Short mmCIF file of C-alpha atoms and ligand atoms in Angstrom, two decimals:
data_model
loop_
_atom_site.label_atom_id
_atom_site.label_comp_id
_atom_site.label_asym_id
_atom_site.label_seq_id
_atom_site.Cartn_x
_atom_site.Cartn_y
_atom_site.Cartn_z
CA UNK A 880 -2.44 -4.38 15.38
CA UNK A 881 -5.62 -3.56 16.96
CA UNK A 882 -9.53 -3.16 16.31
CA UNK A 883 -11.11 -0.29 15.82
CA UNK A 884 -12.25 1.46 19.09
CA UNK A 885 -10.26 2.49 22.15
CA UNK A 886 -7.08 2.43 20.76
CA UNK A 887 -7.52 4.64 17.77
CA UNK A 888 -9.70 7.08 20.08
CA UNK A 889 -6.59 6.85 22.41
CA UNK A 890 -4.76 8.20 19.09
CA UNK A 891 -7.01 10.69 18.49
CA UNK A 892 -6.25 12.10 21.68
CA UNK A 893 -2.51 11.89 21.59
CA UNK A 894 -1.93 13.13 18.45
CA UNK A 895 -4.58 16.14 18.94
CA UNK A 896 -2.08 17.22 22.26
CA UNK A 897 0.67 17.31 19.96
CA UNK A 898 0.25 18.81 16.67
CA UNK A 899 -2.51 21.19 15.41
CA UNK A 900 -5.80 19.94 14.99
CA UNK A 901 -6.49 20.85 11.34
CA UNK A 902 -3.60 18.57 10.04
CA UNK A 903 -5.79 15.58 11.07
CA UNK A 904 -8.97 14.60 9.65
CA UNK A 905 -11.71 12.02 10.59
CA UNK A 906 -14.16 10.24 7.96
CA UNK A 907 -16.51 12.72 9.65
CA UNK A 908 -14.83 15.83 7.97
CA UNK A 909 -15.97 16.75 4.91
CA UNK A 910 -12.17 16.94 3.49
CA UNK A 911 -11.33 13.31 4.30
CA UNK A 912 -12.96 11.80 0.85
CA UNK A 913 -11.96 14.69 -1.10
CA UNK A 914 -8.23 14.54 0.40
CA UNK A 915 -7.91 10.85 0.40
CA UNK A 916 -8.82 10.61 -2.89
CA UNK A 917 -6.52 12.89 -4.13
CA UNK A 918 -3.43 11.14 -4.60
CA UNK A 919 -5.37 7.77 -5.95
CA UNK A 920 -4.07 6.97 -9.44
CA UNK A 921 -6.47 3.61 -9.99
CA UNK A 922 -9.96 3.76 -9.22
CA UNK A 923 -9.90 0.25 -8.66
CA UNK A 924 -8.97 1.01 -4.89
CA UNK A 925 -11.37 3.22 -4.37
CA UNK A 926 -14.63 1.36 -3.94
CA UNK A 927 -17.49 0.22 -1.16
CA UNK A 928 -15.30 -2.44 -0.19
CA UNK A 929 -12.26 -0.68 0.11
CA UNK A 930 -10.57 -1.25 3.29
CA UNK A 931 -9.97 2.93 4.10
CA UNK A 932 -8.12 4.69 7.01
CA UNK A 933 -9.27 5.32 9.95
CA UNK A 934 -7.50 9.14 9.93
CA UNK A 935 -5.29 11.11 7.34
CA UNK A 936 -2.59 12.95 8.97
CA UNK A 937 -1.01 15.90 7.10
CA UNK A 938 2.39 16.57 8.78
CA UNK A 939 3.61 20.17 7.57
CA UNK A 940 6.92 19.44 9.64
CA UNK A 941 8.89 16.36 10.82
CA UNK A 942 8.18 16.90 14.18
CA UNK A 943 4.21 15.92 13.37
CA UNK A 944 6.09 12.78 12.18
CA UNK A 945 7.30 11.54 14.66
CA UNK A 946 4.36 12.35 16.53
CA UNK A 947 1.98 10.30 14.39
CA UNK A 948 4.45 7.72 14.81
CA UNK A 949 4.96 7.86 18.42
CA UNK A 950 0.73 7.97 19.39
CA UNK A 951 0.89 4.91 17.39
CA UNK A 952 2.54 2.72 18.72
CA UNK A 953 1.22 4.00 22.16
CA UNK A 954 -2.36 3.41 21.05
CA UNK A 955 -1.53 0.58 19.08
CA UNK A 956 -3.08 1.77 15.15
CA UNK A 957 -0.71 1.41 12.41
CA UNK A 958 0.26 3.69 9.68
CA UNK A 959 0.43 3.63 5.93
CA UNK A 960 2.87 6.29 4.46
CA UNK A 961 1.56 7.72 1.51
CA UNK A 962 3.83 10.54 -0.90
CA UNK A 963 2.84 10.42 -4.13
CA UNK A 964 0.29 7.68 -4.24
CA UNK A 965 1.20 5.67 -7.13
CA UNK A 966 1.50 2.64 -5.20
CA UNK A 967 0.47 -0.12 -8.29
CA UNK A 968 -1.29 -1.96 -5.58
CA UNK A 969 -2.59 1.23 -3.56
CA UNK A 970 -0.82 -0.09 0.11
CA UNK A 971 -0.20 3.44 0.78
CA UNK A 972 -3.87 4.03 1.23
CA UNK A 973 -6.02 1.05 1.71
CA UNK A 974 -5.25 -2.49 3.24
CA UNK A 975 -5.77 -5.64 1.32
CA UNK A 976 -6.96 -7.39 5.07
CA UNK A 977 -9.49 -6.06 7.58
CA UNK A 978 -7.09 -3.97 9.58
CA UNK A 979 -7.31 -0.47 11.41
CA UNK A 980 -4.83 1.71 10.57
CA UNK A 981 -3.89 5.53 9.91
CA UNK A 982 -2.22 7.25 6.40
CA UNK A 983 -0.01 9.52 7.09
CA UNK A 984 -0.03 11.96 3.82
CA UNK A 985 3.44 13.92 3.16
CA UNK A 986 2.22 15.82 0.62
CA UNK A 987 2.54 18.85 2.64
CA UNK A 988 6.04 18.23 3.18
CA UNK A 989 7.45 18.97 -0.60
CA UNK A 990 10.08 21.64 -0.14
CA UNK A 991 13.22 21.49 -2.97
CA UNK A 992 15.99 23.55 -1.99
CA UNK A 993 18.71 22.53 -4.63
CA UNK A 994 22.49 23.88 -4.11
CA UNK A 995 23.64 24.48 -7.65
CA UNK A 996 27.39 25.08 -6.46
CA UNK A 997 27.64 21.95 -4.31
CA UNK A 998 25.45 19.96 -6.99
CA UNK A 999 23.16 18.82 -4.14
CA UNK A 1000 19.39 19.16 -3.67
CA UNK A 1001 17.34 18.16 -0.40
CA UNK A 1002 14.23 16.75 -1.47
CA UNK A 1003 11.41 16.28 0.82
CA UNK A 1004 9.45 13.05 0.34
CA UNK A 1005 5.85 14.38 -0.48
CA UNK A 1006 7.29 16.44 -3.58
CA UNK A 1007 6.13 14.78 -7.25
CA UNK A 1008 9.55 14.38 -9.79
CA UNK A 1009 8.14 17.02 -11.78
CA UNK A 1010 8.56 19.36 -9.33
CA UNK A 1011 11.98 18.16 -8.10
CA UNK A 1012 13.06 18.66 -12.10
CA UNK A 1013 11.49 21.82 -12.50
CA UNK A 1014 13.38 23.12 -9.31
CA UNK A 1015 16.84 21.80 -10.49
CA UNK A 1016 16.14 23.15 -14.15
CA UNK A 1017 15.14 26.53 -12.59
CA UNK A 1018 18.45 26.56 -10.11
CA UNK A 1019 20.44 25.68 -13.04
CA UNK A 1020 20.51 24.73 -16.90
CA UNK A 1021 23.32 22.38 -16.90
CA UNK A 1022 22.37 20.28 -13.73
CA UNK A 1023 19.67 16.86 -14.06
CA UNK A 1024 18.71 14.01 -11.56
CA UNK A 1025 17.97 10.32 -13.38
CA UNK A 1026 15.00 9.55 -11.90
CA UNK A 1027 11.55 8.66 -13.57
CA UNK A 1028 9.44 9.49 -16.26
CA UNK A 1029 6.19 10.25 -14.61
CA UNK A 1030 6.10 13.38 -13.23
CA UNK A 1031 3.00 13.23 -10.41
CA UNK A 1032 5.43 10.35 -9.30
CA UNK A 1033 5.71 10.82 -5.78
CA UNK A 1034 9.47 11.09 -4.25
CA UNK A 1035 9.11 9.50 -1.47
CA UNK A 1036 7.89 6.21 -2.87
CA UNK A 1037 9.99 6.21 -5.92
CA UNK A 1038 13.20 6.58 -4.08
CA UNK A 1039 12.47 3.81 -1.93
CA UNK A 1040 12.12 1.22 -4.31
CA UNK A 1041 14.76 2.65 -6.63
CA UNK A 1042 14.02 4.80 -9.36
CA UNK A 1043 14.60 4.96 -13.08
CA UNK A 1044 13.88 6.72 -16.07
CA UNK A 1045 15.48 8.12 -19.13
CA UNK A 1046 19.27 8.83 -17.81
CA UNK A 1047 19.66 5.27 -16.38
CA UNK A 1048 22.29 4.20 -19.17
CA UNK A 1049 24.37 7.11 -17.95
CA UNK A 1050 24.24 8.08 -14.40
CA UNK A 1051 22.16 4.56 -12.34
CA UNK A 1052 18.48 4.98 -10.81
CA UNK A 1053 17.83 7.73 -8.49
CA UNK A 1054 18.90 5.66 -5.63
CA UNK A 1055 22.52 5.66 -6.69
CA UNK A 1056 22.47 9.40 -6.12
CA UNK A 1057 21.58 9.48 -2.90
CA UNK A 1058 23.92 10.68 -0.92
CA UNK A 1059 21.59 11.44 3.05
CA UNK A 1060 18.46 10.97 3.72
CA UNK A 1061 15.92 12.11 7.35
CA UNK A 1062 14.34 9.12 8.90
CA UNK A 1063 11.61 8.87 11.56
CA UNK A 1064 12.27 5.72 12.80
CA UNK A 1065 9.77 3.32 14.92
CA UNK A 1066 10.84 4.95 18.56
CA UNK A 1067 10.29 8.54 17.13
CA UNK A 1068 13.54 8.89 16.19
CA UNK A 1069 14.87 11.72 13.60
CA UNK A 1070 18.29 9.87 12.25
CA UNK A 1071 20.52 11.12 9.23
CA UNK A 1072 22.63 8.88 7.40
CA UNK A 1073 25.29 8.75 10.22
CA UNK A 1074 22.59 7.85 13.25
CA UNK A 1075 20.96 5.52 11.48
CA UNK A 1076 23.73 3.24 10.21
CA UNK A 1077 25.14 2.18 7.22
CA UNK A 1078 22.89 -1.33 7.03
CA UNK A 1079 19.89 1.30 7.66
CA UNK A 1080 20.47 3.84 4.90
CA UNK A 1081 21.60 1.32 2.61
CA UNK A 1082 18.71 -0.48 2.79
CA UNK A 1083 16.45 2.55 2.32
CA UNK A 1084 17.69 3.15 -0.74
CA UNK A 1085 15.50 0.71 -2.90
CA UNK A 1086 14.68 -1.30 -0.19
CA UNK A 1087 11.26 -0.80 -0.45
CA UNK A 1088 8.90 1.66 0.92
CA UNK A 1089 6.68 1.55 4.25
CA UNK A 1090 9.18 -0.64 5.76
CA UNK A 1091 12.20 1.02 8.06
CA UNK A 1092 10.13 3.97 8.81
CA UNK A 1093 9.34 7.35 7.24
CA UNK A 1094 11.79 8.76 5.23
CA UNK A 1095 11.23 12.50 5.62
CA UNK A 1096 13.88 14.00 3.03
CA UNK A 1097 16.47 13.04 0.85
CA UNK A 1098 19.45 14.26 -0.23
CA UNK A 1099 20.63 13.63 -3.82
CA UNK A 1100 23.70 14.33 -5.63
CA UNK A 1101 23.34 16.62 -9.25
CA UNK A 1102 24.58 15.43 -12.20
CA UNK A 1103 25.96 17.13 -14.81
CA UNK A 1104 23.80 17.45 -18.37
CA UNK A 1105 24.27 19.49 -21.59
CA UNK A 1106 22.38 22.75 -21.88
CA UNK A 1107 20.86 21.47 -25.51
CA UNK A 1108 19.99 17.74 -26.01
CA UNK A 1109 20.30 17.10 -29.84
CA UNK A 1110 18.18 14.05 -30.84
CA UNK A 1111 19.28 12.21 -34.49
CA UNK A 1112 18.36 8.72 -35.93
CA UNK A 1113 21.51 6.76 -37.17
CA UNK A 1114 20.05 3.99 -39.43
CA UNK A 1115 22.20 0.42 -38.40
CA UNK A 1116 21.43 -2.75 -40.75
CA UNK A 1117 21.48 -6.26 -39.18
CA UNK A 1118 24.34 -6.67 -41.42
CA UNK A 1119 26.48 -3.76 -40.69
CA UNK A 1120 26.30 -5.21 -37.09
CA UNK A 1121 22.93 -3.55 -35.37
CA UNK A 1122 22.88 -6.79 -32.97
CA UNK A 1123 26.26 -5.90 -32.05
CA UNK A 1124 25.50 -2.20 -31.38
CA UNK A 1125 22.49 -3.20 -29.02
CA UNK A 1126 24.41 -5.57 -27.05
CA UNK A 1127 27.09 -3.18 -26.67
CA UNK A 1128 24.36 -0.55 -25.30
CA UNK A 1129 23.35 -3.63 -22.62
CA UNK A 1130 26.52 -3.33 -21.05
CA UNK A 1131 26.90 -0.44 -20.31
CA UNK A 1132 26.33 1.21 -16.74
CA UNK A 1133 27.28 -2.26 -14.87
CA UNK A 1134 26.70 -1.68 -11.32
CA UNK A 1135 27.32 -4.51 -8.66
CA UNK A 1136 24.42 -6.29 -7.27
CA UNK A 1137 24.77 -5.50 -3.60
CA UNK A 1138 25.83 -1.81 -3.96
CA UNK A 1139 21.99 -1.43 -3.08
CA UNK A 1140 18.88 -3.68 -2.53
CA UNK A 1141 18.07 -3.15 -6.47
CA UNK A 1142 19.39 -6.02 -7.39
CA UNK A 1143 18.97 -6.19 -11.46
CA UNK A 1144 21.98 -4.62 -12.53
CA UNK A 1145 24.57 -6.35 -15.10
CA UNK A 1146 23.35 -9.45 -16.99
CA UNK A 1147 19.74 -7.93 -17.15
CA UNK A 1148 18.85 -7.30 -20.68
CA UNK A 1149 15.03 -5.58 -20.50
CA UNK A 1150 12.45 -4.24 -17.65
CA UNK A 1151 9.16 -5.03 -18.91
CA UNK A 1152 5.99 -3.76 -17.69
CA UNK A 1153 2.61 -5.80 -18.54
CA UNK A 1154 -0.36 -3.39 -18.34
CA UNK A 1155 -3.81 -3.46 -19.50
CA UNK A 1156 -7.26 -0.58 -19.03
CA UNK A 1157 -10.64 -0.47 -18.71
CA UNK A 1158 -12.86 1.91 -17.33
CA UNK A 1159 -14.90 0.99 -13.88
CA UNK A 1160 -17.75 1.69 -16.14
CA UNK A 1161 -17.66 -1.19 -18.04
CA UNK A 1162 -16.96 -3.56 -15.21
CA UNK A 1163 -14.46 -5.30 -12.90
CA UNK A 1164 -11.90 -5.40 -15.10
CA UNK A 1165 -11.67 -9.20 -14.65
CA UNK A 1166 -11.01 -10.29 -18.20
CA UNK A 1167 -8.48 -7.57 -18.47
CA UNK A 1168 -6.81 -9.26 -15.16
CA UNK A 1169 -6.81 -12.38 -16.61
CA UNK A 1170 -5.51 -11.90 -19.74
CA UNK A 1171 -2.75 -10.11 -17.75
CA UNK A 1172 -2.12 -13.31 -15.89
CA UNK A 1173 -2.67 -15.51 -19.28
CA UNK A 1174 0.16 -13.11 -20.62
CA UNK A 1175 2.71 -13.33 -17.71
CA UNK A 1176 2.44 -16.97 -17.84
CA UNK A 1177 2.70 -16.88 -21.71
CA UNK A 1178 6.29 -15.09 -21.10
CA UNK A 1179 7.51 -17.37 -18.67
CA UNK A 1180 10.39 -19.03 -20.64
CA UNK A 1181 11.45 -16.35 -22.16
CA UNK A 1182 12.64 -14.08 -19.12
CA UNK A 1183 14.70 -14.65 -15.94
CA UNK A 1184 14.10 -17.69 -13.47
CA UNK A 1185 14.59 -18.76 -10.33
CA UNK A 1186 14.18 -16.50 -9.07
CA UNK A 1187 11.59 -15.06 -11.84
CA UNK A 1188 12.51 -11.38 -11.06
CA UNK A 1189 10.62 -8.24 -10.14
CA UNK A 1190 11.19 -4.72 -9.86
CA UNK A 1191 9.52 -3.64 -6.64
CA UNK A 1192 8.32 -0.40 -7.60
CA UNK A 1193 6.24 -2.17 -10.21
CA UNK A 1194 4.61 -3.74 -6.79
CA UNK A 1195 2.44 -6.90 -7.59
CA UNK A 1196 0.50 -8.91 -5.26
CA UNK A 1197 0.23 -11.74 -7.39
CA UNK A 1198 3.87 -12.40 -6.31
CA UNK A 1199 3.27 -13.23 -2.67
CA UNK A 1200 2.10 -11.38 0.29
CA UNK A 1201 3.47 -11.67 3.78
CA UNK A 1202 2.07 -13.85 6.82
CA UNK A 1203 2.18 -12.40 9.72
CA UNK A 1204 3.16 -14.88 13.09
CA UNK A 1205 3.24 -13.87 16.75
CA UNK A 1206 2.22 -10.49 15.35
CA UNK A 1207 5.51 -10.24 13.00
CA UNK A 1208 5.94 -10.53 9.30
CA UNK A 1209 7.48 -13.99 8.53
CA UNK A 1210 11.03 -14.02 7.47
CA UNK A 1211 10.45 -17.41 5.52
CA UNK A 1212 7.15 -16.54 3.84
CA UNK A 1213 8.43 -13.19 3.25
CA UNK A 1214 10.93 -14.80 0.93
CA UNK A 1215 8.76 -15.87 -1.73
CA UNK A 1216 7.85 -12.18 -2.92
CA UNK A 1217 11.50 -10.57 -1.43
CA UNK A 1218 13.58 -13.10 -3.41
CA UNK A 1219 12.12 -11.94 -6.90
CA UNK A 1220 12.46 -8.18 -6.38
CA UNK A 1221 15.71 -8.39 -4.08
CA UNK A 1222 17.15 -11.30 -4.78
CA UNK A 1223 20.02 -12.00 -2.49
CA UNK A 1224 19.78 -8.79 -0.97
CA UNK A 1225 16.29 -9.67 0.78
CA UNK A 1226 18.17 -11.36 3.93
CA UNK A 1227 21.03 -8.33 3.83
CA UNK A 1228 17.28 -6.14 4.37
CA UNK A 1229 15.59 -8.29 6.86
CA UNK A 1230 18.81 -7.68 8.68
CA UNK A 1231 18.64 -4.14 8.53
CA UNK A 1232 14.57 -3.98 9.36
CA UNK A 1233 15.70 -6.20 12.53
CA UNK A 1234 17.63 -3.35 13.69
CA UNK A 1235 15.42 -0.23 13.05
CA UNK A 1236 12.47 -1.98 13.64
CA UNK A 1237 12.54 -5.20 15.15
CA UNK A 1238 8.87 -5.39 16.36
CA UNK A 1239 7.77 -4.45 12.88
CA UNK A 1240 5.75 -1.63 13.43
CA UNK A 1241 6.20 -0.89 10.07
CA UNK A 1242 4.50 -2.78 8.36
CA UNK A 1243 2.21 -4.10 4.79
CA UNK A 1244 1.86 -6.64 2.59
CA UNK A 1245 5.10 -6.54 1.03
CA UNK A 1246 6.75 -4.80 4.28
CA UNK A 1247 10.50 -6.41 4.87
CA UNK A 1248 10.31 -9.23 7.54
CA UNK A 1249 12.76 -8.47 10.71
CA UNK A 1250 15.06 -11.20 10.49
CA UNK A 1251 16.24 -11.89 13.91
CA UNK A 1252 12.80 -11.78 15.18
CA UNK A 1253 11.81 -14.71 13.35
CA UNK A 1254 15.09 -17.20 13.15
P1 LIG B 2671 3.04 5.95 -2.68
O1 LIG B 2671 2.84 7.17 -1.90
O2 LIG B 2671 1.83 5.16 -3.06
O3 LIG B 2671 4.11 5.03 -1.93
C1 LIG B 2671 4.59 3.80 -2.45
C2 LIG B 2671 5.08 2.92 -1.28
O4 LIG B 2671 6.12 3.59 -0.57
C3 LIG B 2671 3.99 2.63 -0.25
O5 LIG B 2671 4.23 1.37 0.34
C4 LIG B 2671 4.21 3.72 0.79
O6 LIG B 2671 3.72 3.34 2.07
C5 LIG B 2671 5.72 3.88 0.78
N1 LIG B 2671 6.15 5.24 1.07
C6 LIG B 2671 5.76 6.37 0.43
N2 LIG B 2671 6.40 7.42 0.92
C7 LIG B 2671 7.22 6.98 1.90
C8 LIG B 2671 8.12 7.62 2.78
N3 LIG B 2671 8.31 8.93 2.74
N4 LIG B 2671 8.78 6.87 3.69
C9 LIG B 2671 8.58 5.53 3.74
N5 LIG B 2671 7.75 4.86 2.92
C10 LIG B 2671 7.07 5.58 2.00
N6 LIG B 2671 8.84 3.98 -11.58
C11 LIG B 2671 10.05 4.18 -12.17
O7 LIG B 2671 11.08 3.70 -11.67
N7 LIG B 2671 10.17 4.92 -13.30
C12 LIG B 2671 9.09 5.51 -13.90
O8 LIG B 2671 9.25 6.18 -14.92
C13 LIG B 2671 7.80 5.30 -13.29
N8 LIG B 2671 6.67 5.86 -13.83
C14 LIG B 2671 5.45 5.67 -13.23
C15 LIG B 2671 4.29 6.26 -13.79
C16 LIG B 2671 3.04 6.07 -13.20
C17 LIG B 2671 1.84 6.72 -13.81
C18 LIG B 2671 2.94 5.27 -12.02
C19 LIG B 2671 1.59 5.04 -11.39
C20 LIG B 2671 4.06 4.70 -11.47
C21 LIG B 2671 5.32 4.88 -12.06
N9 LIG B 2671 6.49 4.31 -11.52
C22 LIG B 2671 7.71 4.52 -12.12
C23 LIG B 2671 6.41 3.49 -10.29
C24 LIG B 2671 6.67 4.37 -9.07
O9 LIG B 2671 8.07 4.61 -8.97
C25 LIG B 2671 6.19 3.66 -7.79
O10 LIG B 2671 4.82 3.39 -7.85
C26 LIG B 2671 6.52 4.49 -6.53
O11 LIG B 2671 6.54 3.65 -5.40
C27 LIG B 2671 5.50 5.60 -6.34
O12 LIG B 2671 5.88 6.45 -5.30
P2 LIG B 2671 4.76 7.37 -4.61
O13 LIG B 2671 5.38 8.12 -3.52
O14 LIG B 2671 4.03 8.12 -5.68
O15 LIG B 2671 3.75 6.25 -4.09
#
């Protein structure tokens, strides 16, 4: 959006008038390595060349939000949206391109108040899952939310791009629990469910993060589990019908395609995640990344096509990044990553970004496109 220079001194300036001065830090404080390190799960995105913030911003309130948001676009510097930081690709921190921009860190903002009578629980975004867990489990012992495994696992990320782990089979991803969510929108804007829209909240829930704006809280709906969980192994042969069992345990939890961007619902057998490790020690990791890319190709016939799907919060850069024209993401080049992690529902989103944020703003490498912008 800019160079470094007048504009981000102009948003120094304005965001210094309007929210305390120790929530913002400078390369020049001694907290910003320290701080924007914190969050960084892969030291691979933190090097020499890494393409680093200009400012951190640590909002304690949504008011600082909107703020942030609102001396941006005044002065021109973006900003990257970071909760938990677990980003597979980092975008929440650094910048693939040359580009100035500011990360705005929620992880101040990680309050849980759970209702254990209404079965509700406002979440805010910079809270880890572990800590949304522990608050339900301490609130009540009959109460759960199906959302991932990891516990650092930010909440504001994982929401966004939908949200699994080990009670998928029986009550959806994390995102089909939603049930209201606090948006600072491009203008500034606080919105609820009702303000923003239904295309709006629909679409943040797994559309993808960084794109409609910053989701401040959620609100997620409690689902009943048992006090004890008793775990027992039932031995099945192939011929007393184990193939039959499995396939039995596919089909179950069908949810339609379009009920929200997550498109791999019924008909989708197995999620698999390719991953390999090294240590930064013993180099660039680029026979690791290649045998990665040796492997994905290997499985290529024996997994979906056409599109070849994707589960965004698995984010991968390999699948296509956006190209920005006239100082918008493209619609049309956007659709060669959005098709494989949203599948029909990537126009339905574009839609919805045209709306909330038609002059995208919002935006990264894998940021939904506006659609009517670019038609
Ligand atoms: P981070 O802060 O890096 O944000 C991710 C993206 O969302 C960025 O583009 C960011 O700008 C944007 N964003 C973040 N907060 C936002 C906000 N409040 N408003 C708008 N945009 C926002 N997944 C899963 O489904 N099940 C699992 O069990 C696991 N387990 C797991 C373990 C480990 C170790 C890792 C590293 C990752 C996972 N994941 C996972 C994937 C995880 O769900 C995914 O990386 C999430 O996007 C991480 O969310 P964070 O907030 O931590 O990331």
């Amino acid at each position: 959006v800019s160079s470094q220079g007048n504009s981000s001194d102009g948003f120094l300036s304005c965001l210094t008038a309007s929210i305390p001065r120790q929530l913002v830090f400078t390369p020049s404080s001694p907290s910003f390595t320290p701080l924007l390190k914190s969050s960084i799960r892969n030291p691979k995105f933190f090097t020499p060349s890494t393409v680093r913030p200009l400012y951190i911003i640590t909002p304690t309130n949504a008011s600082h939000v909107q703020a942030a948001v609102l001396c941006g676009r005044r002065s021109g510097l973006r900003i990257r949206v970071r909760s938990g930081g677990h980003d597979y690709e980092g975008l929440s921190y650094r910048s693939v391109r040359a580009e100035s921009f500011a990360v705005l860190d929620l992880s101040s903002l990680r309050a849980v108040r759970v209702d254990a009578q209404a079965a509700t629980a406002w979440v805010d975004s910079g809270a880890q899952l572990g800590e949304l867990y522990y608050a339900i489990g301490k609130a009540s012992g009959v109460l759960g939310f199906p959302g991932g495994l990891c516990p650092t696992v930010g909440v504001g990320g994982h929401f966004s791009g939908g949200g699994f782990g080990m009670l998928l089979r029986k009550y959806g991803m994390a995102i089909d629990n939603v049930i209201d969510a606090v948006l600072v929108d491009a203008k500034g804007r606080l919105l609820n469910k009702n303000t923003m829209g239904s295309d709006v909240f629909w679409a943040l829930r797994g559309g993808g993060g960084e794109s409609f704006g910053v989701v401040v809280s959620w609100q997620v709906k409690l689902l009943p589990v048992p006090p004890k969980v008793t775990v027992f192994n039932v031995p099945v042969t192939a011929s007393q019908g184990a193939a039959d069992l499995v396939t039995r345990w596919q089909q179950i939890a069908a949810v339609p395609e379009s009920a929200t961007p997550y498109p791999h619902r019924a008909g989708v057998l197995y999620n698999i995640q390719y991953m390999n490790f090294w240590s930064m020690a013993s180099g660039d990791g680029a026979v690791q990344t290649r045998w990665i890319r040796e492997f994905y190709a290997f499985m290529a016939p024996f997994v979906s096509s056409n599109p070849r799907e994707a589960y965004f919060n698995y984010r991968d850069l390999d699948l296509g990044e956006n190209v920005v024209v006239g100082n918008v993401s493209s619609y049309q080049a956007g659709m060669v990553w959005g098709q494989k992690y949203f599948k029909g529902n990537y126009q339905r989103l574009a839609m919805a970004k045209g709306q909330i944020d038609p002059d995208d703003y919002f935006r990264n490498e894998q940021s939904i496109p506006p659609f009517a912008n670019s038609r």
